[in-house]
Amino acid sequence: MPKRVDHAERRTEIAEALVRVAGRRGLHAVGMRDVAAEAGVSLRLVQYYFETKEKLLLFGLEHLTGKFGERLAARIRAAGDEPGPRAMVEALLMTALPTDEESRIFHHLYTSYAVLAVTDRTLAAQPFIKDPDAAEGALTDILRQAQTADLLQPGVDPQLTAAGLLAMSAGLGTSILVGQRSPESASAVLDDHLDRVFRQTGTAG
């Protein structure tokens, strides 16, 4: 009896091969043939599942986003049974920093997708910013809840602060990648800024 093929698993394996080879060579330099070789499958099989390089890239982006969600969930679990708003914000921002090999590749490739979307009409036509928008919305909601609980410093605007924190995290991530600063230095910058956003423990009221 022929072995049943798990198509979702096969697509994921190909996406992971894309991430590995792009992490080494850069997303712009990767073709479908390179991904096929990395995955140990034929070019025809990659084309069967994705048809075009653009569709492969978009699935790879979705795969990266899913892996980010898994890393974020793990960091939140590590923060305790009921992490407070600041711990939740820290988890989201710190997960995005390239502090190890997996997160380094994530930041590198996600930034590369954004750059490609500027000039690639197919990628540009996709809702590329829906994930950053979702992150900004989630962060804004956390900050609004913190504000309702009187945990923010006076005058903090949750929506503007969320946008600023995410932009800061993205910039710090790039500065780590290019060697401008260490992960520890970037973490210290974020921590200092959060001190300006959140009240210190015991000062609310």
mmCIF file of C-alpha atoms in Angstrom:
data_model
loop_
_atom_site.group_PDB
_atom_site.id
_atom_site.type_symbol
_atom_site.label_atom_id
_atom_site.label_comp_id
_atom_site.label_asym_id
_atom_site.label_seq_id
_atom_site.Cartn_x
_atom_site.Cartn_y
_atom_site.Cartn_z
ATOM 1 C CA MET A 1 0.000 0.000 0.000
ATOM 2 C CA PRO A 2 1.558 3.332 -0.979
ATOM 3 C CA LYS A 3 2.533 5.677 1.829
ATOM 4 C CA ARG A 4 0.042 8.465 2.379
ATOM 5 C CA VAL A 5 1.563 11.890 1.841
ATOM 6 C CA ASP A 6 0.872 14.582 4.422
ATOM 7 C CA HIS A 7 0.720 17.613 2.142
ATOM 8 C CA ALA A 8 0.687 20.158 4.984
ATOM 9 C CA GLU A 9 3.791 18.553 6.472
ATOM 10 C CA ARG A 10 5.526 18.505 3.086
ATOM 11 C CA ARG A 11 4.751 22.200 2.520
ATOM 12 C CA THR A 12 6.130 22.985 5.976
ATOM 13 C CA GLU A 13 9.320 21.028 5.264
ATOM 14 C CA ILE A 14 9.841 23.026 2.080
ATOM 15 C CA ALA A 15 9.198 26.302 3.937
ATOM 16 C CA GLU A 16 11.755 25.331 6.570
ATOM 17 C CA ALA A 17 14.247 24.583 3.814
ATOM 18 C CA LEU A 18 13.604 28.057 2.408
ATOM 19 C CA VAL A 19 14.285 29.589 5.816
ATOM 20 C CA ARG A 20 17.526 27.646 6.247
ATOM 21 C CA VAL A 21 19.003 28.445 2.846
ATOM 22 C CA ALA A 22 17.819 32.063 2.928
ATOM 23 C CA GLY A 23 19.316 32.436 6.397
ATOM 24 C CA ARG A 24 22.697 31.500 4.934
ATOM 25 C CA ARG A 25 22.565 33.232 1.550
ATOM 26 C CA GLY A 26 19.967 35.976 1.871
ATOM 27 C CA LEU A 27 16.394 35.865 0.661
ATOM 28 C CA HIS A 28 17.111 37.781 -2.557
ATOM 29 C CA ALA A 29 19.623 35.129 -3.683
ATOM 30 C CA VAL A 30 17.406 32.073 -3.177
ATOM 31 C CA GLY A 31 15.628 30.334 -6.032
ATOM 32 C CA MET A 32 13.191 27.431 -6.058
ATOM 33 C CA ARG A 33 15.964 25.083 -7.203
ATOM 34 C CA ASP A 34 18.040 26.038 -4.142
ATOM 35 C CA VAL A 35 15.102 25.313 -1.853
ATOM 36 C CA ALA A 36 14.478 21.962 -3.530
ATOM 37 C CA ALA A 37 18.111 20.962 -3.017
ATOM 38 C CA GLU A 38 18.007 22.054 0.630
ATOM 39 C CA ALA A 39 14.806 20.086 1.235
ATOM 40 C CA GLY A 40 16.134 17.026 -0.584
ATOM 41 C CA VAL A 41 13.252 16.978 -3.060
ATOM 42 C CA SER A 42 12.860 17.635 -6.760
ATOM 43 C CA LEU A 43 12.319 21.074 -8.230
ATOM 44 C CA ARG A 44 9.132 19.726 -9.774
ATOM 45 C CA LEU A 45 7.772 18.873 -6.316
ATOM 46 C CA VAL A 46 8.440 22.399 -5.028
ATOM 47 C CA GLN A 47 6.698 23.782 -8.119
ATOM 48 C CA TYR A 48 3.788 21.389 -7.568
ATOM 49 C CA TYR A 49 3.173 22.793 -4.093
ATOM 50 C CA PHE A 50 3.908 26.458 -4.734
ATOM 51 C CA GLU A 51 3.820 27.042 -8.536
ATOM 52 C CA THR A 52 5.860 30.261 -8.335
ATOM 53 C CA LYS A 53 8.681 31.679 -6.258
ATOM 54 C CA GLU A 54 6.358 34.429 -5.009
ATOM 55 C CA LYS A 55 3.899 31.893 -3.613
ATOM 56 C CA LEU A 56 6.767 30.055 -1.932
ATOM 57 C CA LEU A 57 8.023 33.300 -0.405
ATOM 58 C CA LEU A 58 4.574 34.198 0.893
ATOM 59 C CA PHE A 59 4.139 30.786 2.489
ATOM 60 C CA GLY A 60 7.612 31.161 3.987
ATOM 61 C CA LEU A 61 6.538 34.471 5.503
ATOM 62 C CA GLU A 62 3.455 32.826 7.031
ATOM 63 C CA HIS A 63 5.675 30.057 8.381
ATOM 64 C CA LEU A 64 8.025 32.580 9.993
ATOM 65 C CA THR A 65 5.068 34.392 11.562
ATOM 66 C CA GLY A 66 3.796 31.134 13.004
ATOM 67 C CA LYS A 67 7.197 30.331 14.496
ATOM 68 C CA PHE A 68 7.314 33.805 16.026
ATOM 69 C CA GLY A 69 3.938 33.130 17.657
ATOM 70 C CA GLU A 70 5.272 29.904 19.132
ATOM 71 C CA ARG A 71 8.336 31.659 20.554
ATOM 72 C CA LEU A 72 6.169 34.425 21.989
ATOM 73 C CA ALA A 73 3.798 31.939 23.641
ATOM 74 C CA ALA A 74 6.761 30.120 25.198
ATOM 75 C CA ARG A 75 8.184 33.370 26.587
ATOM 76 C CA ILE A 76 4.803 34.349 28.029
ATOM 77 C CA ARG A 77 4.480 30.934 29.702
ATOM 78 C CA ALA A 78 7.939 31.384 31.180
ATOM 79 C CA ALA A 79 6.816 34.717 32.705
ATOM 80 C CA GLY A 80 4.430 32.931 35.084
ATOM 81 C CA ASP A 81 0.807 31.878 35.414
ATOM 82 C CA GLU A 82 -0.615 35.401 35.207
ATOM 83 C CA PRO A 83 1.957 37.783 33.729
ATOM 84 C CA GLY A 84 1.128 41.459 34.138
ATOM 85 C CA PRO A 85 0.945 44.016 31.313
ATOM 86 C CA ARG A 86 4.613 44.960 31.492
ATOM 87 C CA ALA A 87 5.688 41.319 31.357
ATOM 88 C CA MET A 88 3.429 40.812 28.338
ATOM 89 C CA VAL A 89 4.891 43.856 26.561
ATOM 90 C CA GLU A 90 8.432 42.753 27.379
ATOM 91 C CA ALA A 91 7.700 39.275 26.046
ATOM 92 C CA LEU A 92 6.469 40.624 22.715
ATOM 93 C CA LEU A 93 9.347 43.055 22.264
ATOM 94 C CA MET A 94 12.080 40.690 23.452
ATOM 95 C CA THR A 95 10.851 37.838 21.262
ATOM 96 C CA ALA A 96 11.392 40.071 18.233
ATOM 97 C CA LEU A 97 15.032 40.797 19.124
ATOM 98 C CA PRO A 98 17.645 38.600 17.386
ATOM 99 C CA THR A 99 19.199 37.151 20.530
ATOM 100 C CA ASP A 100 19.891 33.618 19.203
ATOM 101 C CA GLU A 101 20.248 31.877 15.851
ATOM 102 C CA GLU A 102 16.539 31.247 15.309
ATOM 103 C CA SER A 103 15.464 34.787 16.152
ATOM 104 C CA ARG A 104 18.403 36.195 14.168
ATOM 105 C CA ILE A 105 17.202 34.374 11.053
ATOM 106 C CA PHE A 106 13.627 35.494 11.731
ATOM 107 C CA HIS A 107 14.595 39.170 11.960
ATOM 108 C CA HIS A 108 16.905 38.941 8.955
ATOM 109 C CA LEU A 109 14.323 37.294 6.709
ATOM 110 C CA TYR A 110 11.331 39.308 7.869
ATOM 111 C CA THR A 111 13.254 42.499 7.123
ATOM 112 C CA SER A 112 14.246 41.049 3.745
ATOM 113 C CA TYR A 113 10.593 40.349 2.932
ATOM 114 C CA ALA A 114 9.758 43.972 3.657
ATOM 115 C CA VAL A 115 12.535 45.198 1.364
ATOM 116 C CA LEU A 116 11.501 42.838 -1.447
ATOM 117 C CA ALA A 117 7.881 43.956 -1.125
ATOM 118 C CA VAL A 118 8.968 47.498 -2.005
ATOM 119 C CA THR A 119 10.029 46.450 -5.507
ATOM 120 C CA ASP A 120 8.228 43.139 -6.139
ATOM 121 C CA ARG A 121 4.701 43.797 -7.401
ATOM 122 C CA THR A 122 3.423 40.350 -6.443
ATOM 123 C CA LEU A 123 4.660 40.625 -2.880
ATOM 124 C CA ALA A 124 3.570 44.247 -2.657
ATOM 125 C CA ALA A 125 0.023 43.236 -3.647
ATOM 126 C CA GLN A 126 -0.238 40.975 -0.594
ATOM 127 C CA PRO A 127 -1.443 42.199 2.809
ATOM 128 C CA PHE A 128 2.161 42.277 3.991
ATOM 129 C CA ILE A 129 1.563 44.677 6.868
ATOM 130 C CA LYS A 130 -1.335 42.739 8.388
ATOM 131 C CA ASP A 131 0.977 40.988 10.873
ATOM 132 C CA PRO A 132 2.729 44.191 12.031
ATOM 133 C CA ASP A 133 -0.701 45.820 12.273
ATOM 134 C CA ALA A 134 -1.936 42.900 14.378
ATOM 135 C CA ALA A 135 1.086 43.201 16.676
ATOM 136 C CA GLU A 136 0.496 46.942 17.072
ATOM 137 C CA GLY A 137 -3.171 46.326 17.849
ATOM 138 C CA ALA A 138 -2.365 43.666 20.437
ATOM 139 C CA LEU A 139 0.249 45.866 22.088
ATOM 140 C CA THR A 140 -2.138 48.827 22.121
ATOM 141 C CA ASP A 141 -4.794 46.696 23.835
ATOM 142 C CA ILE A 142 -2.331 45.592 26.518
ATOM 143 C CA LEU A 143 -1.308 49.190 27.175
ATOM 144 C CA ARG A 144 -4.932 50.335 27.357
ATOM 145 C CA GLN A 145 -5.658 47.634 29.922
ATOM 146 C CA ALA A 146 -2.616 48.766 31.888
ATOM 147 C CA GLN A 147 -3.822 52.349 31.707
ATOM 148 C CA THR A 148 -7.258 51.328 33.017
ATOM 149 C CA ALA A 149 -5.486 49.611 35.927
ATOM 150 C CA ASP A 150 -3.461 52.798 36.554
ATOM 151 C CA LEU A 151 -0.190 51.058 35.712
ATOM 152 C CA LEU A 152 1.063 53.580 33.136
ATOM 153 C CA GLN A 153 2.863 56.829 33.699
ATOM 154 C CA PRO A 154 0.678 59.951 33.348
ATOM 155 C CA GLY A 155 0.143 61.166 29.791
ATOM 156 C CA VAL A 156 1.051 57.925 28.015
ATOM 157 C CA ASP A 157 -0.924 57.396 24.805
ATOM 158 C CA PRO A 158 -1.335 53.597 24.358
ATOM 159 C CA GLN A 159 -1.597 53.636 20.561
ATOM 160 C CA LEU A 160 1.297 56.009 19.929
ATOM 161 C CA THR A 161 3.401 54.208 22.520
ATOM 162 C CA ALA A 162 2.695 50.816 20.944
ATOM 163 C CA ALA A 163 3.783 52.079 17.520
ATOM 164 C CA GLY A 164 6.908 53.638 18.998
ATOM 165 C CA LEU A 165 7.864 50.520 20.955
ATOM 166 C CA LEU A 166 7.547 48.267 17.923
ATOM 167 C CA ALA A 167 9.554 50.669 15.778
ATOM 168 C CA MET A 168 12.202 50.822 18.481
ATOM 169 C CA SER A 169 12.318 47.045 18.757
ATOM 170 C CA ALA A 170 12.702 46.675 14.982
ATOM 171 C CA GLY A 171 15.509 49.247 14.873
ATOM 172 C CA LEU A 172 17.294 47.661 17.811
ATOM 173 C CA GLY A 173 17.000 44.282 16.143
ATOM 174 C CA THR A 174 18.727 45.577 13.030
ATOM 175 C CA SER A 175 21.435 47.208 15.133
ATOM 176 C CA ILE A 176 22.137 43.796 16.690
ATOM 177 C CA LEU A 177 22.314 42.110 13.284
ATOM 178 C CA VAL A 178 24.854 44.578 11.932
ATOM 179 C CA GLY A 179 26.943 44.459 15.112
ATOM 180 C CA GLN A 180 26.247 47.974 16.315
ATOM 181 C CA ARG A 181 25.153 46.761 19.727
ATOM 182 C CA SER A 182 24.836 43.566 21.738
ATOM 183 C CA PRO A 183 21.531 41.887 22.636
ATOM 184 C CA GLU A 184 22.156 42.907 26.239
ATOM 185 C CA SER A 185 22.571 46.538 25.227
ATOM 186 C CA ALA A 186 19.377 46.441 23.163
ATOM 187 C CA SER A 187 17.488 44.871 26.056
ATOM 188 C CA ALA A 188 18.728 47.629 28.354
ATOM 189 C CA VAL A 189 17.440 50.286 25.935
ATOM 190 C CA LEU A 190 13.988 48.669 25.846
ATOM 191 C CA ASP A 191 13.930 48.263 29.621
ATOM 192 C CA ASP A 192 14.849 51.922 30.122
ATOM 193 C CA HIS A 193 12.054 53.020 27.796
ATOM 194 C CA LEU A 194 9.509 50.789 29.516
ATOM 195 C CA ASP A 195 10.455 52.455 32.795
ATOM 196 C CA ARG A 196 9.217 55.682 31.201
ATOM 197 C CA VAL A 197 5.955 54.020 30.148
ATOM 198 C CA PHE A 198 5.009 51.980 33.207
ATOM 199 C CA ARG A 199 4.726 53.110 36.792
ATOM 200 C CA GLN A 200 7.173 51.491 39.139
ATOM 201 C CA THR A 201 5.710 48.701 41.272
ATOM 202 C CA GLY A 202 3.915 50.096 44.269
ATOM 203 C CA THR A 203 3.546 53.649 42.912
ATOM 204 C CA ALA A 204 0.119 53.273 41.322
ATOM 205 C CA GLY A 205 -2.884 54.812 43.001
#
